[in-house]
């Protein structure tokens, strides 16, 4: 592509409605105030923006949906590029693959793949962006069978610091593909990815909700079950304090409830149903659920299981990878997030790991996770609850779970840029840095490199 073909990008300045639109993000508690903002609607516009940023001597930052806007580093004087690339999701059913332009959300991938009886290793929310989730690891309700989502990255198309477009594959640049897989970002602007799909005609999925008072028995039962659970099942245990909002079932609002949700996807639907019954049967016998949405459905039903907010909300949160919940873990967890704990969190989640999450896939900077559970907690800084309250509560959770904290984190689950985080060990982080230095010697994209991936 020649320079003359590149259209000049519109550079939106603070104070204009276009700037407000270009800097709007999913997390309403995040401060996104770059020097100026560009919305790229073609690869050529991405190239122009990269060159403009390089000429200006400022860093270039990239956001898709801004679901992680509270976790990325402050924008300072950098330029912001939003990706809204055209073309839509292209499914190649024979190769079980999908080509996905940057700016696409997972709901669009699920919708494109489902008619072929295929699914992708997406997260709980259809509104999350494909690129940010995928490059950050990606913890899916298919993960104990399929592994971290980053292992499903086959190829990426990237605009690098000199403005050129590179297609990164195992054959062309295995080192950069390795670094893109969980290396913490900051290599360039991804304009499209090619990902694996897998057969999933029917999935057993949903959530079962009980009053918060039953939390101890239910968490005991769920965590014991996770010890021998089939790989087809990936679930989470949640303590929720949901407000009355559109999309929140009234029976769950304004009180503490606990929930076991997730998905079971086996080759044989009957096997999936049996596996779900093996978990839910004993839990249901501990107490009458307030609501039970588990059912057999097409893969699109998995996006409804977790009750994620469909529209932007403010939140502040934290994340840990936990070794286990043995010997007092249940009491320690509920002591800080349970019904009588005074927790300001809207949701405190333990995601079930193990299975294929713990196994290596193709070469990846971060392709597997140690630890049995991923903790995520988040709450809205609204009403009497302040950002400081939520941060202080995050420290209390860390103190209560300190003995079980692996000290490691998953980029896609990190909720704050300045909290403790470490995705990679030292040698891996140094190897990732060498790849960054090769493709971006001036550090144009350095602001997007996750702090948890630095040596
Ligand atoms: C409601 C909700 C549900 C979630 N569920 C899950 C879940 O089930 N599993 C899970 O693992 N995570 C989950 N997450 C976390 C989510 O995966 C991360 O926030 C992820 O980073 C979001 O990606 P994004 O592109 O939408 O976000 P953004 O905030 O736009 O981007 C996140 C990061 O990706 C980088 N990035 C985005 N686009 C590009 C691009 N084109 N080129 C280069 N870099 C880019 C950005 O620079 C940034 O560092 C959830 C988050 C929320 C708020």
mmCIF file of N, CA and C in Angstrom, residues 210-340:
data_model
loop_
_atom_site.group_PDB
_atom_site.id
_atom_site.type_symbol
_atom_site.label_atom_id
_atom_site.label_comp_id
_atom_site.label_asym_id
_atom_site.label_seq_id
_atom_site.Cartn_x
_atom_site.Cartn_y
_atom_site.Cartn_z
ATOM 1 N N UNK A 210 -29.138 -19.165 44.749
ATOM 2 C CA UNK A 210 -29.703 -19.432 46.067
ATOM 3 C C UNK A 210 -29.544 -18.180 46.945
ATOM 4 N N UNK A 211 -30.309 -18.103 48.040
ATOM 5 C CA UNK A 211 -30.096 -16.996 48.993
ATOM 6 C C UNK A 211 -28.679 -17.051 49.576
ATOM 7 N N UNK A 212 -28.134 -15.876 49.880
ATOM 8 C CA UNK A 212 -26.754 -15.790 50.353
ATOM 9 C C UNK A 212 -26.474 -16.564 51.627
ATOM 10 N N UNK A 213 -27.516 -16.812 52.435
ATOM 11 C CA UNK A 213 -27.311 -17.516 53.703
ATOM 12 C C UNK A 213 -26.825 -18.946 53.516
ATOM 13 N N UNK A 214 -27.046 -19.508 52.319
ATOM 14 C CA UNK A 214 -26.635 -20.900 52.068
ATOM 15 C C UNK A 214 -25.219 -20.990 51.498
ATOM 16 N N UNK A 215 -24.512 -19.850 51.480
ATOM 17 C CA UNK A 215 -23.241 -19.790 50.746
ATOM 18 C C UNK A 215 -22.215 -20.824 51.206
ATOM 19 N N UNK A 216 -22.068 -21.002 52.539
ATOM 20 C CA UNK A 216 -20.972 -21.854 53.030
ATOM 21 C C UNK A 216 -21.140 -23.297 52.546
ATOM 22 N N UNK A 217 -22.353 -23.831 52.710
ATOM 23 C CA UNK A 217 -22.571 -25.222 52.272
ATOM 24 C C UNK A 217 -22.413 -25.364 50.767
ATOM 25 N N UNK A 218 -22.935 -24.370 50.048
ATOM 26 C CA UNK A 218 -22.878 -24.454 48.589
ATOM 27 C C UNK A 218 -21.441 -24.337 48.075
ATOM 28 N N UNK A 219 -20.675 -23.427 48.676
ATOM 29 C CA UNK A 219 -19.285 -23.278 48.222
ATOM 30 C C UNK A 219 -18.474 -24.513 48.591
ATOM 31 N N UNK A 220 -18.758 -25.058 49.771
ATOM 32 C CA UNK A 220 -18.117 -26.326 50.163
ATOM 33 C C UNK A 220 -18.403 -27.412 49.120
ATOM 34 N N UNK A 221 -19.698 -27.533 48.773
ATOM 35 C CA UNK A 221 -20.116 -28.572 47.824
ATOM 36 C C UNK A 221 -19.521 -28.338 46.446
ATOM 37 N N UNK A 222 -19.566 -27.087 45.988
ATOM 38 C CA UNK A 222 -19.044 -26.783 44.645
ATOM 39 C C UNK A 222 -17.531 -27.014 44.587
ATOM 40 N N UNK A 223 -16.807 -26.512 45.619
ATOM 41 C CA UNK A 223 -15.346 -26.621 45.539
ATOM 42 C C UNK A 223 -14.905 -28.076 45.662
ATOM 43 N N UNK A 224 -15.640 -28.903 46.450
ATOM 44 C CA UNK A 224 -15.294 -30.339 46.508
ATOM 45 C C UNK A 224 -15.521 -30.978 45.139
ATOM 46 N N UNK A 225 -16.649 -30.625 44.504
ATOM 47 C CA UNK A 225 -16.954 -31.186 43.176
ATOM 48 C C UNK A 225 -15.865 -30.827 42.164
ATOM 49 N N UNK A 226 -15.308 -29.606 42.253
ATOM 50 C CA UNK A 226 -14.305 -29.193 41.267
ATOM 51 C C UNK A 226 -13.083 -30.109 41.303
ATOM 52 N N UNK A 227 -12.824 -30.725 42.449
ATOM 53 C CA UNK A 227 -11.654 -31.605 42.585
ATOM 54 C C UNK A 227 -11.682 -32.775 41.611
ATOM 55 N N UNK A 228 -12.876 -33.298 41.288
ATOM 56 C CA UNK A 228 -12.947 -34.450 40.383
ATOM 57 C C UNK A 228 -13.867 -34.206 39.211
ATOM 58 N N UNK A 229 -14.094 -32.939 38.872
ATOM 59 C CA UNK A 229 -15.093 -32.604 37.841
ATOM 60 C C UNK A 229 -14.633 -33.034 36.449
ATOM 61 N N UNK A 230 -15.586 -33.416 35.578
ATOM 62 C CA UNK A 230 -15.207 -33.741 34.196
ATOM 63 C C UNK A 230 -14.722 -32.506 33.448
ATOM 64 N N UNK A 231 -13.809 -32.718 32.510
ATOM 65 C CA UNK A 231 -13.249 -31.586 31.753
ATOM 66 C C UNK A 231 -14.299 -30.895 30.893
ATOM 67 N N UNK A 232 -15.378 -31.599 30.601
ATOM 68 C CA UNK A 232 -16.419 -30.986 29.777
ATOM 69 C C UNK A 232 -17.084 -29.808 30.496
ATOM 70 N N UNK A 233 -16.951 -29.763 31.822
ATOM 71 C CA UNK A 233 -17.640 -28.741 32.616
ATOM 72 C C UNK A 233 -16.676 -27.635 33.041
ATOM 73 N N UNK A 234 -17.091 -26.391 32.828
ATOM 74 C CA UNK A 234 -16.359 -25.245 33.361
ATOM 75 C C UNK A 234 -17.388 -24.321 34.003
ATOM 76 N N UNK A 235 -17.202 -24.040 35.272
ATOM 77 C CA UNK A 235 -18.234 -23.316 36.019
ATOM 78 C C UNK A 235 -17.614 -22.192 36.850
ATOM 79 N N UNK A 236 -18.489 -21.432 37.488
ATOM 80 C CA UNK A 236 -18.002 -20.469 38.469
ATOM 81 C C UNK A 236 -18.954 -20.430 39.654
ATOM 82 N N UNK A 237 -18.407 -20.010 40.783
ATOM 83 C CA UNK A 237 -19.195 -19.787 41.999
ATOM 84 C C UNK A 237 -19.160 -18.290 42.247
ATOM 85 N N UNK A 238 -20.332 -17.687 42.481
ATOM 86 C CA UNK A 238 -20.371 -16.232 42.614
ATOM 87 C C UNK A 238 -21.199 -15.810 43.824
ATOM 88 N N UNK A 239 -20.722 -14.784 44.496
ATOM 89 C CA UNK A 239 -21.539 -14.094 45.498
ATOM 90 C C UNK A 239 -21.930 -12.765 44.874
ATOM 91 N N UNK A 240 -23.244 -12.519 44.798
ATOM 92 C CA UNK A 240 -23.705 -11.353 44.035
ATOM 93 C C UNK A 240 -24.597 -10.457 44.890
ATOM 94 N N UNK A 241 -24.367 -9.161 44.764
ATOM 95 C CA UNK A 241 -25.235 -8.148 45.390
ATOM 96 C C UNK A 241 -25.689 -7.225 44.273
ATOM 97 N N UNK A 242 -26.712 -7.663 43.546
ATOM 98 C CA UNK A 242 -27.100 -6.944 42.334
ATOM 99 C C UNK A 242 -28.173 -5.908 42.639
ATOM 100 N N UNK A 243 -28.039 -4.726 42.024
ATOM 101 C CA UNK A 243 -29.088 -3.716 42.180
ATOM 102 C C UNK A 243 -30.263 -4.025 41.264
ATOM 103 N N UNK A 244 -31.354 -3.302 41.466
ATOM 104 C CA UNK A 244 -32.483 -3.443 40.542
ATOM 105 C C UNK A 244 -32.132 -2.706 39.260
ATOM 106 N N UNK A 245 -31.893 -3.469 38.217
ATOM 107 C CA UNK A 245 -31.499 -2.909 36.929
ATOM 108 C C UNK A 245 -32.164 -3.709 35.829
ATOM 109 N N UNK A 246 -32.370 -3.104 34.656
ATOM 110 C CA UNK A 246 -32.884 -3.898 33.539
ATOM 111 C C UNK A 246 -31.915 -5.063 33.281
ATOM 112 N N UNK A 247 -32.462 -6.242 33.087
ATOM 113 C CA UNK A 247 -31.611 -7.415 32.832
ATOM 114 C C UNK A 247 -31.333 -8.232 34.080
ATOM 115 N N UNK A 248 -31.569 -7.635 35.268
ATOM 116 C CA UNK A 248 -31.375 -8.387 36.511
ATOM 117 C C UNK A 248 -32.732 -8.964 36.928
ATOM 118 N N UNK A 249 -32.865 -10.293 36.980
ATOM 119 C CA UNK A 249 -34.154 -10.861 37.405
ATOM 120 C C UNK A 249 -34.539 -10.311 38.781
ATOM 121 N N UNK A 250 -35.781 -9.792 38.953
ATOM 122 C CA UNK A 250 -36.164 -9.148 40.221
ATOM 123 C C UNK A 250 -35.887 -10.025 41.441
ATOM 124 N N UNK A 251 -36.015 -11.339 41.309
ATOM 125 C CA UNK A 251 -35.827 -12.215 42.462
ATOM 126 C C UNK A 251 -34.375 -12.194 42.972
ATOM 127 N N UNK A 252 -33.464 -11.721 42.134
ATOM 128 C CA UNK A 252 -32.045 -11.691 42.530
ATOM 129 C C UNK A 252 -31.605 -10.307 43.007
ATOM 130 N N UNK A 253 -32.417 -9.286 42.796
ATOM 131 C CA UNK A 253 -31.977 -7.912 43.049
ATOM 132 C C UNK A 253 -32.173 -7.514 44.506
ATOM 133 N N UNK A 254 -31.276 -6.649 44.989
ATOM 134 C CA UNK A 254 -31.442 -6.041 46.301
ATOM 135 C C UNK A 254 -31.179 -6.992 47.463
ATOM 136 N N UNK A 255 -30.476 -8.071 47.236
ATOM 137 C CA UNK A 255 -30.170 -9.029 48.298
ATOM 138 C C UNK A 255 -28.878 -9.753 47.927
ATOM 139 N N UNK A 256 -28.274 -10.435 48.882
ATOM 140 C CA UNK A 256 -27.108 -11.253 48.552
ATOM 141 C C UNK A 256 -27.583 -12.615 48.068
ATOM 142 N N UNK A 257 -27.099 -13.007 46.894
ATOM 143 C CA UNK A 257 -27.398 -14.348 46.388
ATOM 144 C C UNK A 257 -26.078 -15.016 46.021
ATOM 145 N N UNK A 258 -26.103 -16.349 45.972
ATOM 146 C CA UNK A 258 -24.936 -17.068 45.462
ATOM 147 C C UNK A 258 -25.381 -17.853 44.240
ATOM 148 N N UNK A 259 -24.426 -18.123 43.381
ATOM 149 C CA UNK A 259 -24.757 -18.684 42.077
ATOM 150 C C UNK A 259 -23.691 -19.685 41.647
ATOM 151 N N UNK A 260 -24.125 -20.757 41.014
ATOM 152 C CA UNK A 260 -23.203 -21.649 40.295
ATOM 153 C C UNK A 260 -23.637 -21.620 38.840
ATOM 154 N N UNK A 261 -22.761 -21.100 37.987
ATOM 155 C CA UNK A 261 -23.112 -21.016 36.563
ATOM 156 C C UNK A 261 -21.964 -21.527 35.719
ATOM 157 N N UNK A 262 -22.189 -21.616 34.428
ATOM 158 C CA UNK A 262 -21.134 -22.085 33.544
ATOM 159 C C UNK A 262 -21.700 -22.844 32.376
ATOM 160 N N UNK A 263 -20.905 -23.773 31.854
ATOM 161 C CA UNK A 263 -21.330 -24.542 30.681
ATOM 162 C C UNK A 263 -20.705 -25.928 30.723
ATOM 163 N N UNK A 264 -21.442 -26.886 30.179
ATOM 164 C CA UNK A 264 -20.902 -28.235 29.986
ATOM 165 C C UNK A 264 -21.073 -28.553 28.511
ATOM 166 N N UNK A 265 -19.967 -28.793 27.843
ATOM 167 C CA UNK A 265 -20.005 -29.057 26.403
ATOM 168 C C UNK A 265 -19.250 -30.351 26.134
ATOM 169 N N UNK A 266 -20.003 -31.421 25.938
ATOM 170 C CA UNK A 266 -19.387 -32.716 25.630
ATOM 171 C C UNK A 266 -19.779 -33.087 24.202
ATOM 172 N N UNK A 267 -19.100 -34.081 23.614
ATOM 173 C CA UNK A 267 -19.467 -34.497 22.249
ATOM 174 C C UNK A 267 -20.891 -35.035 22.236
ATOM 175 N N UNK A 268 -21.264 -35.704 23.328
ATOM 176 C CA UNK A 268 -22.602 -36.282 23.434
ATOM 177 C C UNK A 268 -23.432 -35.408 24.392
ATOM 178 N N UNK A 269 -24.538 -34.808 23.892
ATOM 179 C CA UNK A 269 -25.341 -33.925 24.762
ATOM 180 C C UNK A 269 -25.814 -34.619 26.044
ATOM 181 N N UNK A 270 -26.091 -35.932 25.964
ATOM 182 C CA UNK A 270 -26.542 -36.636 27.173
ATOM 183 C C UNK A 270 -25.436 -36.655 28.223
ATOM 184 N N UNK A 271 -24.202 -36.767 27.733
ATOM 185 C CA UNK A 271 -23.055 -36.754 28.655
ATOM 186 C C UNK A 271 -22.952 -35.388 29.348
ATOM 187 N N UNK A 272 -23.222 -34.321 28.571
ATOM 188 C CA UNK A 272 -23.173 -32.964 29.134
ATOM 189 C C UNK A 272 -24.242 -32.806 30.205
ATOM 190 N N UNK A 273 -25.445 -33.288 29.908
ATOM 191 C CA UNK A 273 -26.543 -33.170 30.876
ATOM 192 C C UNK A 273 -26.205 -33.944 32.151
ATOM 193 N N UNK A 274 -25.654 -35.161 31.991
ATOM 194 C CA UNK A 274 -25.297 -35.971 33.171
ATOM 195 C C UNK A 274 -24.244 -35.255 34.010
ATOM 196 N N UNK A 275 -23.268 -34.655 33.327
ATOM 197 C CA UNK A 275 -22.198 -33.972 34.065
ATOM 198 C C UNK A 275 -22.774 -32.792 34.844
ATOM 199 N N UNK A 276 -23.699 -32.048 34.220
ATOM 200 C CA UNK A 276 -24.312 -30.914 34.917
ATOM 201 C C UNK A 276 -25.157 -31.403 36.086
ATOM 202 N N UNK A 277 -25.888 -32.490 35.883
ATOM 203 C CA UNK A 277 -26.703 -33.025 36.981
ATOM 204 C C UNK A 277 -25.818 -33.511 38.136
ATOM 205 N N UNK A 278 -24.645 -34.049 37.783
ATOM 206 C CA UNK A 278 -23.708 -34.519 38.814
ATOM 207 C C UNK A 278 -23.268 -33.388 39.724
ATOM 208 N N UNK A 279 -23.205 -32.182 39.181
ATOM 209 C CA UNK A 279 -22.867 -31.009 39.996
ATOM 210 C C UNK A 279 -24.102 -30.440 40.678
ATOM 211 N N UNK A 280 -25.139 -30.198 39.873
ATOM 212 C CA UNK A 280 -26.266 -29.411 40.380
ATOM 213 C C UNK A 280 -27.193 -30.226 41.272
ATOM 214 N N UNK A 281 -27.306 -31.543 41.006
ATOM 215 C CA UNK A 281 -28.202 -32.381 41.823
ATOM 216 C C UNK A 281 -27.903 -32.234 43.314
ATOM 217 N N UNK A 282 -26.651 -32.534 43.738
ATOM 218 C CA UNK A 282 -26.337 -32.402 45.167
ATOM 219 C C UNK A 282 -26.497 -30.972 45.685
ATOM 220 N N UNK A 283 -26.166 -29.965 44.851
ATOM 221 C CA UNK A 283 -26.296 -28.574 45.317
ATOM 222 C C UNK A 283 -27.757 -28.197 45.484
ATOM 223 N N UNK A 284 -28.593 -28.635 44.527
ATOM 224 C CA UNK A 284 -30.028 -28.318 44.638
ATOM 225 C C UNK A 284 -30.616 -28.931 45.899
ATOM 226 N N UNK A 285 -30.087 -30.078 46.326
ATOM 227 C CA UNK A 285 -30.643 -30.727 47.521
ATOM 228 C C UNK A 285 -30.256 -29.977 48.800
ATOM 229 N N UNK A 286 -29.284 -29.061 48.700
ATOM 230 C CA UNK A 286 -28.890 -28.282 49.886
ATOM 231 C C UNK A 286 -29.851 -27.130 50.155
ATOM 232 N N UNK A 287 -30.575 -26.732 49.172
ATOM 233 C CA UNK A 287 -31.517 -25.618 49.365
ATOM 234 C C UNK A 287 -32.251 -25.327 48.081
ATOM 235 N N UNK A 288 -33.490 -24.894 48.222
ATOM 236 C CA UNK A 288 -34.332 -24.595 47.053
ATOM 237 C C UNK A 288 -33.748 -23.384 46.313
ATOM 238 N N UNK A 289 -33.402 -23.532 45.015
ATOM 239 C CA UNK A 289 -32.890 -22.357 44.288
ATOM 240 C C UNK A 289 -33.957 -21.270 44.132
ATOM 241 N N UNK A 290 -33.493 -20.022 44.115
ATOM 242 C CA UNK A 290 -34.381 -18.897 43.805
ATOM 243 C C UNK A 290 -34.701 -18.861 42.321
ATOM 244 N N UNK A 291 -33.726 -19.315 41.541
ATOM 245 C CA UNK A 291 -33.853 -19.272 40.088
ATOM 246 C C UNK A 291 -32.881 -20.307 39.526
ATOM 247 N N UNK A 292 -33.300 -21.004 38.489
ATOM 248 C CA UNK A 292 -32.440 -22.038 37.892
ATOM 249 C C UNK A 292 -32.598 -21.970 36.379
ATOM 250 N N UNK A 293 -31.578 -21.493 35.681
ATOM 251 C CA UNK A 293 -31.695 -21.312 34.221
ATOM 252 C C UNK A 293 -30.904 -22.358 33.434
ATOM 253 N N UNK A 294 -30.338 -23.363 34.110
ATOM 254 C CA UNK A 294 -29.551 -24.380 33.389
ATOM 255 C C UNK A 294 -30.461 -25.136 32.413
ATOM 256 N N UNK A 295 -29.976 -25.304 31.191
ATOM 257 C CA UNK A 295 -30.767 -26.006 30.178
ATOM 258 C C UNK A 295 -29.869 -26.370 29.006
ATOM 259 N N UNK A 296 -30.364 -27.297 28.165
ATOM 260 C CA UNK A 296 -29.664 -27.617 26.930
ATOM 261 C C UNK A 296 -30.038 -26.590 25.878
ATOM 262 N N UNK A 297 -29.058 -26.084 25.140
ATOM 263 C CA UNK A 297 -29.312 -25.010 24.178
ATOM 264 C C UNK A 297 -28.211 -25.010 23.121
ATOM 265 N N UNK A 298 -28.367 -24.147 22.126
ATOM 266 C CA UNK A 298 -27.278 -23.929 21.178
ATOM 267 C C UNK A 298 -26.179 -23.110 21.843
ATOM 268 N N UNK A 299 -25.012 -22.997 21.187
ATOM 269 C CA UNK A 299 -23.880 -22.310 21.821
ATOM 270 C C UNK A 299 -24.167 -20.858 22.188
ATOM 271 N N UNK A 300 -25.150 -20.221 21.532
ATOM 272 C CA UNK A 300 -25.441 -18.814 21.855
ATOM 273 C C UNK A 300 -25.964 -18.669 23.290
ATOM 274 N N UNK A 301 -26.511 -19.763 23.859
ATOM 275 C CA UNK A 301 -27.036 -19.704 25.234
ATOM 276 C C UNK A 301 -25.945 -19.486 26.271
ATOM 277 N N UNK A 302 -24.698 -19.847 25.933
ATOM 278 C CA UNK A 302 -23.599 -19.693 26.904
ATOM 279 C C UNK A 302 -23.388 -18.210 27.244
ATOM 280 N N UNK A 303 -23.711 -17.329 26.309
ATOM 281 C CA UNK A 303 -23.512 -15.892 26.557
ATOM 282 C C UNK A 303 -24.526 -15.331 27.555
ATOM 283 N N UNK A 304 -25.556 -16.119 27.868
ATOM 284 C CA UNK A 304 -26.589 -15.621 28.795
ATOM 285 C C UNK A 304 -26.384 -16.142 30.213
ATOM 286 N N UNK A 305 -25.476 -17.108 30.377
ATOM 287 C CA UNK A 305 -25.381 -17.816 31.656
ATOM 288 C C UNK A 305 -24.953 -16.919 32.815
ATOM 289 N N UNK A 306 -24.082 -15.936 32.540
ATOM 290 C CA UNK A 306 -23.346 -15.252 33.614
ATOM 291 C C UNK A 306 -23.986 -13.929 34.020
ATOM 292 N N UNK A 307 -25.061 -13.526 33.349
ATOM 293 C CA UNK A 307 -25.761 -12.267 33.643
ATOM 294 C C UNK A 307 -24.842 -11.050 33.604
ATOM 295 N N UNK A 308 -23.921 -11.030 32.645
ATOM 296 C CA UNK A 308 -23.033 -9.864 32.540
ATOM 297 C C UNK A 308 -23.842 -8.641 32.087
ATOM 298 N N UNK A 309 -23.440 -7.460 32.552
ATOM 299 C CA UNK A 309 -24.189 -6.257 32.143
ATOM 300 C C UNK A 309 -24.078 -6.036 30.635
ATOM 301 N N UNK A 310 -25.198 -5.826 29.953
ATOM 302 C CA UNK A 310 -25.151 -5.642 28.503
ATOM 303 C C UNK A 310 -24.697 -4.236 28.098
ATOM 304 N N UNK A 311 -24.846 -3.272 28.995
ATOM 305 C CA UNK A 311 -24.503 -1.880 28.661
ATOM 306 C C UNK A 311 -23.417 -1.390 29.620
ATOM 307 N N UNK A 312 -22.721 -0.307 29.250
ATOM 308 C CA UNK A 312 -21.627 0.183 30.101
ATOM 309 C C UNK A 312 -22.046 0.428 31.553
ATOM 310 N N UNK A 313 -21.150 0.109 32.468
ATOM 311 C CA UNK A 313 -21.380 0.309 33.906
ATOM 312 C C UNK A 313 -20.062 0.765 34.525
ATOM 313 N N UNK A 314 -20.120 1.449 35.687
ATOM 314 C CA UNK A 314 -18.861 1.779 36.366
ATOM 315 C C UNK A 314 -18.443 0.634 37.280
ATOM 316 N N UNK A 315 -17.177 0.277 37.270
ATOM 317 C CA UNK A 315 -16.729 -0.744 38.225
ATOM 318 C C UNK A 315 -15.236 -0.616 38.520
ATOM 319 N N UNK A 316 -14.904 -1.051 39.728
ATOM 320 C CA UNK A 316 -13.512 -1.107 40.196
ATOM 321 C C UNK A 316 -13.340 -2.499 40.761
ATOM 322 N N UNK A 317 -12.256 -3.170 40.400
ATOM 323 C CA UNK A 317 -12.148 -4.557 40.854
ATOM 324 C C UNK A 317 -10.731 -5.028 41.034
ATOM 325 N N UNK A 318 -10.624 -6.324 41.274
ATOM 326 C CA UNK A 318 -9.317 -6.943 41.514
ATOM 327 C C UNK A 318 -9.375 -8.396 41.061
ATOM 328 N N UNK A 319 -8.199 -9.005 40.931
ATOM 329 C CA UNK A 319 -8.098 -10.383 40.411
ATOM 330 C C UNK A 319 -6.891 -11.092 41.030
ATOM 331 N N UNK A 320 -7.081 -12.349 41.360
ATOM 332 C CA UNK A 320 -5.995 -13.204 41.874
ATOM 333 C C UNK A 320 -6.137 -14.588 41.258
ATOM 334 N N UNK A 321 -5.038 -15.295 41.127
ATOM 335 C CA UNK A 321 -5.112 -16.729 40.798
ATOM 336 C C UNK A 321 -4.840 -17.494 42.085
ATOM 337 N N UNK A 322 -5.784 -18.339 42.472
ATOM 338 C CA UNK A 322 -5.693 -19.016 43.770
ATOM 339 C C UNK A 322 -5.269 -20.475 43.602
ATOM 340 N N UNK A 323 -4.370 -20.880 44.491
ATOM 341 C CA UNK A 323 -3.872 -22.266 44.478
ATOM 342 C C UNK A 323 -5.033 -23.223 44.761
ATOM 343 N N UNK A 324 -5.785 -22.962 45.848
ATOM 344 C CA UNK A 324 -6.887 -23.849 46.249
ATOM 345 C C UNK A 324 -7.742 -23.139 47.290
ATOM 346 N N UNK A 325 -8.758 -23.842 47.752
ATOM 347 C CA UNK A 325 -9.608 -23.317 48.838
ATOM 348 C C UNK A 325 -9.578 -24.274 50.025
ATOM 349 N N UNK A 326 -8.569 -25.165 50.058
ATOM 350 C CA UNK A 326 -8.529 -26.190 51.109
ATOM 351 C C UNK A 326 -8.307 -25.532 52.475
ATOM 352 N N UNK A 327 -8.622 -26.275 53.511
ATOM 353 C CA UNK A 327 -8.311 -25.895 54.902
ATOM 354 C C UNK A 327 -8.662 -24.440 55.223
ATOM 355 N N UNK A 328 -9.923 -24.175 55.269
ATOM 356 C CA UNK A 328 -10.364 -22.847 55.700
ATOM 357 C C UNK A 328 -10.583 -21.855 54.572
ATOM 358 N N UNK A 329 -10.345 -22.281 53.330
ATOM 359 C CA UNK A 329 -10.486 -21.348 52.204
ATOM 360 C C UNK A 329 -11.909 -20.851 52.026
ATOM 361 N N UNK A 330 -12.869 -21.737 52.221
ATOM 362 C CA UNK A 330 -14.272 -21.347 52.054
ATOM 363 C C UNK A 330 -14.628 -20.254 53.067
ATOM 364 N N UNK A 331 -14.247 -20.473 54.318
ATOM 365 C CA UNK A 331 -14.555 -19.482 55.367
ATOM 366 C C UNK A 331 -13.805 -18.182 55.106
ATOM 367 N N UNK A 332 -12.545 -18.293 54.669
ATOM 368 C CA UNK A 332 -11.752 -17.075 54.410
ATOM 369 C C UNK A 332 -12.399 -16.257 53.300
ATOM 370 N N UNK A 333 -12.839 -16.942 52.240
ATOM 371 C CA UNK A 333 -13.454 -16.244 51.099
ATOM 372 C C UNK A 333 -14.766 -15.587 51.526
ATOM 373 N N UNK A 334 -15.626 -16.369 52.171
ATOM 374 C CA UNK A 334 -16.939 -15.813 52.549
ATOM 375 C C UNK A 334 -16.822 -14.784 53.660
ATOM 376 N N UNK A 335 -15.750 -14.878 54.445
ATOM 377 C CA UNK A 335 -15.531 -13.873 55.497
ATOM 378 C C UNK A 335 -15.346 -12.474 54.922
ATOM 379 N N UNK A 336 -14.827 -12.363 53.701
ATOM 380 C CA UNK A 336 -14.626 -11.027 53.104
ATOM 381 C C UNK A 336 -15.636 -10.673 52.022
ATOM 382 N N UNK A 337 -16.314 -11.670 51.443
ATOM 383 C CA UNK A 337 -17.271 -11.317 50.381
ATOM 384 C C UNK A 337 -18.685 -11.844 50.647
ATOM 385 N N UNK A 338 -18.875 -12.603 51.725
ATOM 386 C CA UNK A 338 -20.165 -13.243 51.996
ATOM 387 C C UNK A 338 -21.236 -12.257 52.462
ATOM 388 N N UNK A 339 -22.414 -12.819 52.758
ATOM 389 C CA UNK A 339 -23.595 -11.998 53.037
ATOM 390 C C UNK A 339 -23.401 -11.025 54.198
ATOM 391 N N UNK A 340 -22.698 -11.446 55.251
ATOM 392 C CA UNK A 340 -22.571 -10.573 56.427
ATOM 393 C C UNK A 340 -21.220 -9.867 56.499
#
